[in-house]
Amino acid sequence: MYKIEFIKEAYEEFKKLDKPVQRIIKEKLDLLVKNPEALKNNIKPLKGDYWGLYRLRVGNYRVVYKMEREKLIILIVRVGHRREIY
């Protein structure tokens, strides 16, 4: 099972979101930790400058993360509305 970690900036972005949105994102992250394959339709690898990162779609919000498979860590890099995240 994976463990979720936030970088400082991503955690601050997450805390600025409305409470209902935070709850929904947290539920999706919990599901991602338990079984990354369960959300495969909402996950895409990013390209270009963001190569090596993935994005999780949660409604109009996006969670950009990096999977460190050898350490079993999902490192959250960015959290925000889709028009502001990239």
CSV table of C-alpha atoms in Angstrom, one decimal:
chain,number,residue,atom,x,y,z
A,1,MET,CA,0.0,0.0,0.0
A,2,TYR,CA,1.2,3.5,-0.9
A,3,LYS,CA,1.7,6.4,1.4
A,4,ILE,CA,0.6,10.0,0.5
A,5,GLU,CA,3.0,12.9,1.0
A,6,PHE,CA,2.5,16.5,0.0
A,7,ILE,CA,5.2,19.0,-0.9
A,8,LYS,CA,4.7,22.2,1.1
A,9,GLU,CA,3.2,24.3,-1.8
A,10,ALA,CA,0.8,21.6,-2.8
A,11,TYR,CA,-0.4,21.2,0.8
A,12,GLU,CA,-1.0,25.0,1.0
A,13,GLU,CA,-2.9,24.8,-2.3
A,14,PHE,CA,-5.0,22.0,-1.0
A,15,LYS,CA,-5.9,23.9,2.2
A,16,LYS,CA,-7.1,26.9,0.2
A,17,LEU,CA,-9.8,24.8,-1.5
A,18,ASP,CA,-13.4,24.7,-0.2
A,19,LYS,CA,-14.0,22.0,2.4
A,20,PRO,CA,-16.4,19.9,0.2
A,21,VAL,CA,-13.8,19.9,-2.6
A,22,GLN,CA,-11.0,18.9,-0.1
A,23,ARG,CA,-13.2,16.0,1.1
A,24,ILE,CA,-13.8,14.7,-2.4
A,25,ILE,CA,-10.1,15.0,-3.3
A,26,LYS,CA,-9.1,13.2,-0.1
A,27,GLU,CA,-11.5,10.4,-0.9
A,28,LYS,CA,-10.0,10.0,-4.3
A,29,LEU,CA,-6.4,10.0,-2.8
A,30,ASP,CA,-7.5,7.3,-0.3
A,31,LEU,CA,-8.7,5.2,-3.2
A,32,LEU,CA,-5.5,5.9,-5.1
A,33,VAL,CA,-3.4,4.7,-2.1
A,34,LYS,CA,-5.3,1.5,-1.8
A,35,ASN,CA,-5.5,0.6,-5.5
A,36,PRO,CA,-3.9,2.9,-8.1
A,37,GLU,CA,-5.5,0.8,-10.9
A,38,ALA,CA,-9.0,1.6,-9.7
A,39,LEU,CA,-8.7,5.2,-11.0
A,40,LYS,CA,-6.9,4.4,-14.2
A,41,ASN,CA,-9.5,6.2,-16.3
A,42,ASN,CA,-8.9,9.5,-14.4
A,43,ILE,CA,-5.1,9.3,-14.4
A,44,LYS,CA,-2.8,10.4,-17.3
A,45,PRO,CA,0.9,10.7,-17.5
A,46,LEU,CA,2.0,14.3,-18.3
A,47,LYS,CA,4.3,15.3,-21.1
A,48,GLY,CA,6.9,17.9,-21.9
A,49,ASP,CA,8.2,19.9,-18.9
A,50,TYR,CA,6.0,17.7,-16.6
A,51,TRP,CA,7.4,14.3,-17.8
A,52,GLY,CA,7.4,11.8,-15.0
A,53,LEU,CA,4.4,13.3,-13.3
A,54,TYR,CA,0.8,12.1,-13.4
A,55,ARG,CA,-2.5,14.0,-13.1
A,56,LEU,CA,-5.5,12.7,-11.3
A,57,ARG,CA,-8.8,14.2,-12.5
A,58,VAL,CA,-11.3,15.0,-9.7
A,59,GLY,CA,-14.2,16.8,-11.3
A,60,ASN,CA,-12.9,20.3,-12.3
A,61,TYR,CA,-9.9,19.9,-10.1
A,62,ARG,CA,-6.5,18.2,-10.8
A,63,VAL,CA,-4.0,16.6,-8.5
A,64,VAL,CA,-0.5,16.4,-10.0
A,65,TYR,CA,1.7,13.7,-8.4
A,66,LYS,CA,4.8,11.6,-8.7
A,67,MET,CA,4.8,7.9,-7.9
A,68,GLU,CA,7.9,6.7,-6.2
A,69,ARG,CA,7.3,3.0,-6.6
A,70,GLU,CA,10.5,1.8,-4.8
A,71,LYS,CA,9.5,3.7,-1.7
A,72,LEU,CA,5.7,3.2,-2.1
A,73,ILE,CA,5.1,6.9,-1.9
A,74,ILE,CA,2.8,9.1,-3.9
A,75,LEU,CA,4.2,12.6,-3.7
A,76,ILE,CA,1.6,15.3,-4.4
A,77,VAL,CA,3.2,18.2,-6.4
A,78,ARG,CA,0.2,20.4,-7.2
A,79,VAL,CA,-3.5,20.6,-6.4
A,80,GLY,CA,-5.9,23.1,-8.0
A,81,HIS,CA,-8.7,24.0,-10.5
A,82,ARG,CA,-8.0,22.7,-14.0
A,83,ARG,CA,-7.7,26.2,-15.5
A,84,GLU,CA,-4.9,27.1,-13.0
A,85,ILE,CA,-3.0,23.9,-12.5
A,86,TYR,CA,-0.7,23.8,-15.5
